[in-house]
Coordinates of C-alpha atoms in Angstrom, one line a residue:
M383 CA 100.5 -45.3 114.2
I384 CA 97.1 -46.6 115.4
L385 CA 95.8 -49.6 113.5
I386 CA 92.7 -50.4 115.6
S387 CA 90.7 -48.1 117.9
C388 CA 88.0 -49.2 120.3
K389 CA 85.8 -46.5 121.9
N390 CA 83.0 -47.1 124.4
V391 CA 82.3 -50.5 122.9
C392 CA 79.7 -52.9 124.3
L393 CA 79.5 -56.5 123.0
S394 CA 76.9 -59.2 123.6
Y395 CA 76.9 -62.9 123.2
E396 CA 73.6 -64.9 123.0
N397 CA 71.7 -61.8 124.1
N398 CA 73.9 -61.3 127.2
T399 CA 76.2 -58.3 127.5
V400 CA 79.8 -59.6 128.0
I401 CA 81.7 -56.3 127.6
E402 CA 80.7 -52.8 128.5
N403 CA 82.3 -49.4 127.7
L404 CA 85.5 -50.8 126.5
N405 CA 88.3 -48.5 125.3
F406 CA 91.7 -49.4 123.9
S407 CA 93.9 -49.0 120.8
V408 CA 96.4 -51.1 119.0
G409 CA 99.5 -49.5 117.4
E410 CA 101.7 -50.6 114.6
G411 CA 104.2 -53.2 116.0
D412 CA 102.4 -53.7 119.3
Y413 CA 102.2 -57.1 121.0
L414 CA 98.9 -57.1 122.8
C415 CA 97.6 -59.9 125.0
I416 CA 93.9 -60.1 125.8
V417 CA 93.3 -61.9 129.1
G418 CA 90.4 -62.5 131.4
E419 CA 88.3 -65.2 133.0
N420 CA 86.2 -67.6 130.9
G421 CA 83.1 -65.8 129.7
S422 CA 84.7 -62.3 129.9
G423 CA 84.3 -61.8 126.1
K424 CA 87.8 -62.4 124.8
S425 CA 86.8 -64.5 121.7
T426 CA 83.8 -62.3 121.1
L427 CA 86.1 -59.3 120.9
I428 CA 88.4 -61.0 118.5
K429 CA 85.4 -61.8 116.2
S430 CA 84.4 -58.2 116.3
M431 CA 87.9 -57.0 115.3
L432 CA 87.6 -59.3 112.3
G433 CA 84.3 -57.9 111.4
L434 CA 82.5 -61.2 112.0
K435 CA 80.4 -59.8 114.8
G436 CA 78.9 -56.3 115.3
T437 CA 79.0 -54.2 118.4
A438 CA 76.0 -53.5 120.5
S439 CA 77.2 -49.9 120.8
G440 CA 80.3 -47.8 120.5
H441 CA 82.9 -47.8 117.7
L442 CA 85.5 -50.4 116.8
H443 CA 87.4 -49.3 113.7
M444 CA 90.5 -50.2 111.6
E445 CA 92.6 -47.1 111.2
N446 CA 95.3 -45.7 108.8
G447 CA 94.3 -47.8 105.9
L448 CA 94.4 -51.2 107.6
T449 CA 92.1 -53.7 105.9
S450 CA 90.8 -57.2 106.8
K451 CA 93.0 -58.6 104.0
E452 CA 96.1 -57.5 105.9
I453 CA 95.1 -59.4 109.1
G454 CA 95.9 -63.1 109.6
Y455 CA 93.7 -65.1 112.0
L456 CA 94.6 -68.2 113.9
P457 CA 91.4 -69.5 115.6
Q458 CA 91.1 -72.2 118.2
Q459 CA 91.2 -75.6 116.5
T460 CA 88.4 -78.1 116.5
T461 CA 88.9 -81.8 116.5
V462 CA 87.7 -82.0 112.9
Q463 CA 90.2 -79.3 111.8
K464 CA 93.1 -81.2 113.4
D465 CA 92.2 -84.2 111.2
F466 CA 92.2 -82.2 108.0
P467 CA 93.5 -84.5 105.1
A468 CA 95.7 -82.0 103.2
S469 CA 99.4 -81.5 102.8
V470 CA 101.3 -78.9 104.9
Y471 CA 102.0 -76.9 101.7
E472 CA 98.3 -76.9 100.8
V473 CA 97.2 -75.7 104.2
V474 CA 99.8 -72.8 104.2
M475 CA 99.0 -71.9 100.6
S476 CA 95.3 -71.5 101.6
G477 CA 96.3 -68.4 103.5
C478 CA 96.9 -66.7 100.1
V479 CA 93.3 -67.1 99.0
S480 CA 92.3 -63.6 99.9
R481 CA 95.1 -62.2 97.7
R482 CA 93.9 -64.0 94.5
R483 CA 91.1 -61.6 93.4
N484 CA 89.3 -64.4 91.4
K485 CA 92.5 -65.6 89.7
L486 CA 92.4 -69.3 88.9
F487 CA 95.9 -70.2 89.9
F488 CA 98.4 -69.0 92.6
T489 CA 101.1 -66.7 91.3
S490 CA 104.9 -67.3 91.6
A491 CA 105.0 -64.4 94.0
E492 CA 102.4 -66.1 96.3
K493 CA 104.2 -69.4 96.1
S494 CA 107.4 -67.6 97.1
I495 CA 105.6 -66.0 100.1
V496 CA 104.4 -69.5 101.2
S497 CA 107.9 -71.0 101.0
E498 CA 109.5 -68.0 102.8
N499 CA 107.0 -68.2 105.7
M500 CA 107.4 -71.9 106.0
K501 CA 111.1 -71.4 106.2
K502 CA 110.8 -68.7 108.9
L503 CA 108.7 -71.1 111.0
G504 CA 110.9 -74.1 110.5
I505 CA 108.4 -76.3 108.7
L506 CA 109.8 -76.3 105.1
N507 CA 110.9 -79.9 105.6
L508 CA 107.3 -80.8 106.4
K509 CA 106.1 -79.4 103.1
S510 CA 104.8 -82.7 101.7
K511 CA 103.6 -84.2 105.0
C512 CA 99.9 -84.7 105.6
Y513 CA 98.6 -82.1 108.1
R514 CA 96.7 -84.5 110.2
E515 CA 99.8 -86.7 110.8
L516 CA 101.7 -83.8 112.5
S517 CA 102.1 -83.2 116.2
G518 CA 100.1 -80.5 117.9
G519 CA 103.1 -78.1 117.9
Q520 CA 103.8 -78.7 114.3
Q521 CA 100.2 -78.1 113.4
Q522 CA 100.3 -74.7 115.2
R523 CA 103.4 -73.7 113.3
V524 CA 101.7 -74.6 110.0
L525 CA 98.7 -72.5 111.0
L526 CA 100.9 -69.6 112.0
A527 CA 102.6 -69.8 108.6
R528 CA 99.1 -69.8 107.0
A529 CA 98.1 -66.7 109.0
L530 CA 101.3 -64.9 108.0
C531 CA 100.4 -65.6 104.3
A532 CA 96.9 -64.2 105.0
G533 CA 98.0 -61.0 106.8
K534 CA 101.2 -59.2 106.5
K535 CA 100.5 -56.4 109.0
M536 CA 98.7 -58.1 111.9
L537 CA 98.0 -61.5 113.4
L538 CA 95.0 -62.3 115.7
L539 CA 95.7 -65.4 117.6
D540 CA 93.0 -67.1 119.8
E541 CA 94.5 -69.3 122.5
P542 CA 97.3 -70.6 120.2
V543 CA 99.1 -72.8 122.8
T544 CA 96.0 -74.7 124.1
G545 CA 96.8 -78.4 124.6
L546 CA 100.5 -78.1 124.0
D547 CA 103.2 -79.3 126.4
P548 CA 105.3 -76.8 128.2
I549 CA 108.4 -77.1 125.9
V550 CA 106.4 -76.8 122.7
T551 CA 104.4 -73.9 124.3
M552 CA 107.6 -72.0 125.0
E553 CA 108.8 -72.6 121.4
L554 CA 105.6 -71.3 120.0
Y555 CA 105.7 -68.2 122.2
N556 CA 109.3 -67.6 121.0
L557 CA 108.1 -67.9 117.4
I558 CA 105.3 -65.4 118.0
K559 CA 107.8 -62.9 119.6
M560 CA 110.1 -63.4 116.6
I561 CA 107.2 -62.6 114.2
N562 CA 106.5 -59.4 116.2
K563 CA 110.1 -58.1 116.8
E564 CA 111.9 -59.3 113.7
L565 CA 109.2 -59.2 111.1
G566 CA 107.4 -56.2 112.5
V567 CA 104.0 -57.9 112.5
T568 CA 101.5 -56.5 115.1
I569 CA 100.3 -59.3 117.4
I570 CA 96.9 -59.5 119.2
M571 CA 96.7 -62.7 121.2
V572 CA 94.0 -64.1 123.4
S573 CA 95.6 -66.0 126.3
H574 CA 94.4 -67.9 129.4
D575 CA 97.9 -67.8 130.8
L576 CA 98.3 -64.5 132.7
H577 CA 102.0 -65.1 133.6
A578 CA 103.0 -65.9 130.0
A579 CA 101.1 -62.8 128.8
V580 CA 103.1 -60.5 131.0
A581 CA 106.3 -62.3 130.0
N582 CA 105.8 -61.8 126.3
A583 CA 103.5 -58.9 125.5
D584 CA 104.2 -55.2 125.7
H585 CA 100.5 -54.3 126.2
I586 CA 97.7 -56.0 128.2
L587 CA 94.0 -55.8 127.8
H588 CA 92.4 -57.5 130.8
L589 CA 88.6 -58.0 130.3
N590 CA 86.5 -57.9 133.4
K591 CA 82.9 -56.8 133.6
S592 CA 83.4 -54.4 136.5
D593 CA 86.9 -53.0 135.9
S594 CA 88.7 -53.9 132.6
F595 CA 92.3 -52.7 132.2
F596 CA 94.3 -51.6 129.2
G597 CA 97.8 -50.3 129.3
T598 CA 101.5 -51.3 129.0
T599 CA 102.7 -54.5 130.7
E600 CA 104.6 -52.4 133.2
E601 CA 101.5 -50.5 134.1
Y602 CA 99.5 -53.7 134.4
L603 CA 102.0 -55.3 136.8
K604 CA 101.4 -52.4 139.1
S605 CA 97.6 -52.4 138.8
D606 CA 94.9 -53.6 141.2
I607 CA 93.4 -55.9 138.7
Y608 CA 96.7 -57.8 138.3
R609 CA 97.1 -58.1 142.0
K610 CA 93.5 -59.4 142.2
F611 CA 93.8 -62.0 139.4
G612 CA 97.5 -62.6 139.0
G613 CA 99.5 -62.1 142.1
E614 CA 101.6 -59.5 143.9
S615 CA 102.2 -56.2 142.2
A616 CA 105.7 -55.1 141.0
D617 CA 105.8 -52.6 143.9
E618 CA 105.5 -55.3 146.6

């Protein structure tokens, strides 16, 4: 079942066209990695999927009843955000704000969702800790739990492992794969790491102004664009 469809889309950033005639779709349960060089429009595309930025032309739609309230978003962190003076529990709970519908207090069901997602991501023991006192890897787990509370069907992750050491990076990739395979959550992730993308995702969208690619990871490994930017093809 298709959740997002993109047809002949052009996107611009600061009056410059960064993406032209883009076509792809995201199905339920997919794990899509968006890759490409700096300035290729990866983050701009994510913002368009979230409805935060319009398209210059073409159509980018949520399909089959998907709404923005069912999508969790993990943006790139700023220095100020990393120093946020709130407890881990408060940060994760803030992911439930879109569910509240003007209610004054969080419900017991929402509190249960928060505790369950913290447990799944191995941070329940950090519940009372101050967010800004955590390591980078712990903070990203907290933000993943928050995103899960915000969106039960789909997560959009913008460079979630930036600045993390290799061991913590691998742990986070494994958590994201667990969320996709075991919890059934559709994943769309922007990544600068081409080799990690093909190791984890089942679909690849490679943004390039002249010849963007969309397809399965297996197809991507055999493509000219992978050989150009990533290395040898699977046939060599």
